[in-house]
Amino acid sequence: MQRLNPALIRRLNVARVFHALRVGGPASQTELVRSTGLDPATVSAVARHLRDEGLVTTTRQPSRGRAGRPPTQLAIDASVGVLVGARLEPGTVRVLVTTLVGEPRATWQGSAGPTVDDALETLAGGVEAALGEIGVGWDQVRAVGVGVPALMSLSGRVAYGPNLGWRHVPLQERLAERWSVPVAVDNDTSAAALAETLFGAARDVRDFVMIAGHSGIGGALYLGGRLYRGSGGFAGEIGHARVVDGGRRCSCGDRGCLEAYLAEDALAARLAERGRDLATYAAIGTAAADGDTVVLEVLDEAGALLGRVIADLVDVLDPEVIVLAGALSHVVPWLLPAVERTLADEALGAYRSRCRVIASSFGPEAVTMGGVGLAMEAALSLPGWLLDQDAAMPRSAT
Amino acid sequence: MQRLNPALIRRLNVARVFHALRVGGPASQTELVRSTGLDPATVSAVARHLRDEGLVTTTRQPSRGRAGRPPTQLAIDASVGVLVGARLEPGTVRVLVTTLVGEPRATWQGSAGPTVDDALETLAGGVEAALGEIGVGWDQVRAVGVGVPALMSLSGRVAYGPNLGWRHVPLQERLAERWSVPVAVDNDTSAAALAETLFGAARDVRDFVMIAGHSGIGGALYLGGRLYRGSGGFAGEIGHARVVDGGRRCSCGDRGCLEAYLAEDALAARLAERGRDLATYAAIGTAAADGDTVVLEVLDEAGALLGRVIADLVDVLDPEVIVLAGALSHVVPWLLPAVERTLADEALGAYRSRCRVIASSFGPEAVTMGGVGLAMEAALSLPGWLLDQDAAMPRSAT
DNA sequence: CACATTACGTTAGAGACACGATGAAACCCA
DNA sequence: TGGGTTTCATCGTGTCTCTAACGTAATGTG
């Protein structure tokens, strides 16, 4: 049980200032006082800290014609390091190298065998390849983050990953001993949600639900300014919500699950029944873009079912937005009308605040970007709970 | 935007020590170090603070036969003050006066007219009456908390209370100017959830859902160690979840809502159709206890519908427990079997952690006790977000 | 019976924050 | 041209936390 000591507060405030600079661009200390809500003296100390670390550069601004001392602008020095994000899926590994502010610099993709060792070797090779491509050494890597399609413990262990066929794998530990930089590992959909709050469409949103579709349908809840995982880590696992009584059989053994209608192969199977040989979301999206009416019909039906699940989520959680992400993104434009139709029809708490359903800023790459988000947290020495906006910026007292 | 200053940390730590003493009983400083996770030096300073405030008494313990300096025991001095909790409902006001550790000392109940002024006058009179009954003056009242069946803003204003017929009422402000002690006002179901975490069945639970039934069915979500309200304050409003397609008409204008089957008058109406003239949950509970098979059947049906809603909640939120409270408590024993049957049948995320459904420790008085909980927070100068266990006792870093 | 051992609580020092005051660097205007 | 004003950043003081060392009061032990 960790205590709320001064060093922790300093880390928190350093992160607040860093994020303010990252999101809002270069700023003077006075502007940072406004955007972070910190005391000028604190900003001054944090600014010195960041200067000493070499993370920010200071440039004297010329006079702007106004009275008063001209400000000294702080800016993140993106050249002093990179973040590495990665994603493990069954059979595939993706790597994304970005600047310290999350701008992409290099990507890599490769296929891996089914064992943990295979995957880790491939991942390590991919990271080396991506770094080599842009001539960046490990001395410039500030942190690595990895998104995994599995139920994770808080310490970065894979508790159970049915798609990968893994159980009880100390992933964070194994990667940390391989690399000498901070390593963060988390569930892929949670990571995608994190990326959305750090870099994407949910940047100023405190309450949203992330729904990511790849081989399965995953959900993550970001509530009250932080990820919510539930008492056993299952919160937001909406792939097996029942949407059709006695409906199609699902891989989980039950019937009528959302996944049995919206997952990639489920959608492909449904289209195959109607004479369309389209195996991937990408191919289905292309056909939809071409105006294939059968494809459009199937997507509309799937969208209506997704809308039913979203309606239930909205009724219970009252989120500000719902973000759709992952490979599913390829077909989202043709799901959305049915989703919104169903939502308007079914989610009708008598006097409800309005919820928007939007597509992720990163589309299919949301999870890989999530790896970068995990890396950024790790680079700032910030465990997830510290990003809690309530703890960081409490509202006025009652 | 408030800052994380030393004074706030002190308030937090004072509250942590106080709650440790309240829950765990008298303890030495060393025991408090263990139970709160604070540093011995901090506990020492906090203990002096509490002694100076007169909130705790210290008694030198005799030697226990073990080596070492004998400890000095700290104990909350329950005689130095009282907490006042209250509950407003349409037409009725309840007041509960307790010691500083939440033990009841006096209760009062009365009826009030429909206007805000009526209710506040009745409330004020009731508090005076309850205090008078035990001969306690206002100088001993540390704080007052009030639970209200309405959508509340964070500042204690009634935004919308359909059952009361109120809108935009600055309730906290009006009560605070009447009394010169701290006053906290909040939604009744949220308050009941708070009481359950402070005094009741959910004391060590970080994730649970409170479902309270009175004239309507209300829900509150306590997630990750704190109340979650949603982006518009509607989170957990489960009364109008649809449980029967095209079912009975509900007061909200829709059909098939849970409230249309489980609310007090809905249940009464359903029983009237079958020849039973039972107007209240209490009367229905009595009949059920007597073994009236018609009543038992109707309750079983209602329990199945409630179970369906709970199943959805469990699938999305993965809570540790569900707590049923309010006047509904009178019939909970005859709802539970059907609830659990339905839950086992419907909530079956493939590999889900188990969720218990339990009755509130305070039954029909959960909301009044919630008022006491609000008062306790106010007495410790603790706005709700400060009780966040993550902010207070962060887990080890990633 | 003197001294070690054990357990409990407090004090001393360093780091961090907030507040208020001070220093720094421009503009403005008589 | 020189003082006043405005704006930006830093410094000094007080409080709080944590770490580490110390004081205090009992029991054990040769």
XYZ file of C-alpha atoms in Angstrom, chain B residues 7-209:
203
model
C -4.069 20.834 4.456
C -6.146 18.599 2.204
C -3.793 15.689 2.753
C -4.080 16.237 6.467
C -7.878 16.191 6.273
C -7.674 13.002 4.313
C -5.374 11.357 6.802
C -7.443 12.500 9.741
C -10.425 10.870 8.089
C -8.512 7.667 7.416
C -7.496 7.364 11.031
C -10.966 8.256 12.233
C -12.585 5.637 10.021
C -10.065 3.046 11.109
C -11.001 3.726 14.719
C -14.692 3.800 13.903
C -14.684 0.503 12.040
C -12.008 -1.345 13.955
C -12.657 -0.015 17.426
C -10.060 1.384 19.843
C -6.483 0.886 18.732
C -2.958 1.946 19.544
C -1.009 4.101 17.133
C 1.019 1.132 15.999
C -2.159 -0.754 15.181
C -3.389 2.285 13.280
C -0.172 2.318 11.306
C -0.981 -1.198 10.220
C -4.647 -0.609 9.457
C -4.294 2.708 7.658
C -0.980 2.159 5.908
C 0.228 5.574 7.081
C 3.628 6.358 8.478
C 4.065 6.196 12.273
C 5.087 9.829 12.297
C 1.951 10.803 10.424
C -0.237 8.773 12.735
C 1.437 10.481 15.642
C 0.657 13.932 14.265
C -2.905 12.960 13.356
C -3.437 11.461 16.801
C -2.370 14.719 18.427
C -4.720 16.571 16.093
C -7.633 14.328 17.035
C -6.812 14.629 20.730
C -6.703 18.409 20.460
C -10.055 18.402 18.682
C -11.465 16.312 21.501
C -12.629 13.639 19.108
C -10.627 10.819 20.653
C -9.620 9.887 24.142
C -6.356 8.207 25.059
C -5.990 5.596 27.757
C -2.714 4.085 28.846
C -2.980 0.361 28.582
C -1.582 -1.796 31.364
C 1.237 -4.079 30.422
C 0.104 -7.178 28.585
C 2.924 -9.390 29.765
C 4.882 -8.848 26.594
C 8.188 -7.115 26.373
C 8.248 -3.551 25.248
C 6.592 -0.288 26.039
C 2.849 -0.767 26.512
C 0.691 0.987 23.941
C -1.591 3.955 24.490
C -5.024 3.208 23.167
C -6.991 5.736 21.106
C -10.769 5.583 21.124
C -13.407 7.755 19.529
C -15.193 9.761 22.178
C -18.776 9.213 21.093
C -20.045 11.582 23.773
C -18.628 14.726 22.203
C -21.114 15.066 19.412
C -23.874 13.677 17.241
C -24.575 13.331 13.547
C -27.975 14.109 12.093
C -29.269 12.238 9.076
C -32.534 12.947 7.329
C -34.559 11.855 4.407
C -37.094 13.771 2.364
C -39.779 11.939 0.458
C -43.006 13.153 -1.067
C -45.158 13.893 1.967
C -42.828 12.469 4.578
C -39.707 13.468 6.462
C -37.557 11.184 8.581
C -34.762 12.146 10.946
C -32.150 9.971 12.597
C -29.673 11.200 15.193
C -26.627 9.035 15.833
C -23.381 9.106 17.728
C -20.172 9.949 15.934
C -19.725 6.309 15.066
C -23.192 5.943 13.596
C -25.054 4.352 16.464
C -28.688 5.484 16.592
C -29.770 7.745 19.449
C -33.085 9.217 18.336
C -35.494 9.067 15.436
C -38.347 11.249 14.291
C -40.893 10.999 11.527
C -43.538 13.393 10.270
C -45.567 14.376 7.267
C -45.047 17.480 5.225
C -46.827 19.421 2.532
C -45.713 19.376 -1.061
C -43.855 22.682 -1.265
C -40.183 23.156 -0.597
C -40.973 25.512 2.273
C -43.275 22.950 3.872
C -40.671 20.253 3.638
C -37.884 22.391 5.038
C -40.018 23.613 7.942
C -41.015 20.062 8.763
C -37.431 18.912 8.492
C -36.212 21.665 10.784
C -38.921 20.914 13.311
C -38.177 17.231 13.176
C -34.486 17.752 13.804
C -35.301 19.967 16.796
C -37.703 17.351 18.115
C -35.243 14.511 17.756
C -32.475 16.498 19.403
C -34.807 17.591 22.174
C -35.818 14.023 22.874
C -32.285 13.164 23.939
C -31.461 16.564 25.370
C -28.754 17.404 22.873
C -28.105 20.979 21.822
C -26.927 22.317 18.484
C -23.470 22.835 19.927
C -23.077 19.054 19.862
C -24.275 18.562 16.290
C -21.215 18.050 14.090
C -23.062 17.942 10.760
C -26.393 17.262 9.040
C -26.910 15.130 5.922
C -30.072 14.855 3.861
C -31.050 12.318 1.220
C -33.501 13.473 -1.439
C -35.261 11.468 -4.175
C -34.095 13.705 -6.986
C -31.423 14.287 -9.543
C -28.867 16.420 -7.752
C -26.114 18.668 -8.952
C -22.768 18.309 -7.243
C -23.291 21.469 -5.231
C -26.353 20.120 -3.429
C -28.963 21.671 -5.688
C -32.028 19.721 -6.717
C -31.845 19.725 -10.512
C -35.006 17.734 -11.052
C -37.166 15.796 -8.661
C -40.210 14.454 -10.475
C -41.685 12.671 -7.468
C -41.362 15.756 -5.308
C -42.359 18.063 -8.114
C -39.293 20.202 -7.504
C -36.871 21.791 -9.930
C -33.785 23.921 -9.427
C -33.982 24.132 -5.654
C -30.766 25.209 -3.866
C -31.438 22.823 -1.017
C -27.962 22.686 0.484
C -27.739 26.453 0.478
C -31.118 26.934 2.144
C -30.362 24.420 4.875
C -26.850 25.737 5.419
C -28.140 29.245 6.042
C -30.670 27.911 8.523
C -28.182 25.862 10.515
C -24.665 26.906 11.329
C -23.201 23.409 11.053
C -21.940 21.661 7.901
C -24.826 20.433 5.756
C -24.592 17.870 2.944
C -27.420 17.033 0.553
C -27.413 14.279 -2.025
C -29.538 11.874 -3.976
C -31.281 9.369 -1.704
C -30.077 6.198 -3.376
C -26.522 7.509 -3.572
C -26.718 8.347 0.099
C -27.946 4.855 0.858
C -24.992 3.431 -1.049
C -22.673 5.637 0.938
C -24.155 4.390 4.198
C -23.678 0.840 3.043
C -19.965 1.458 2.447
C -19.438 3.362 5.683
C -21.540 1.351 8.101
C -23.148 -1.557 6.345
C -22.810 -4.665 4.271
C -20.515 -3.126 1.651
C -17.878 -1.896 4.048
C -14.875 -3.426 2.296
C -16.412 -3.565 -1.137
C -14.989 -1.410 -3.907
C -17.530 -2.244 -6.608
C -21.211 -2.665 -5.982
C -24.625 -1.626 -7.158
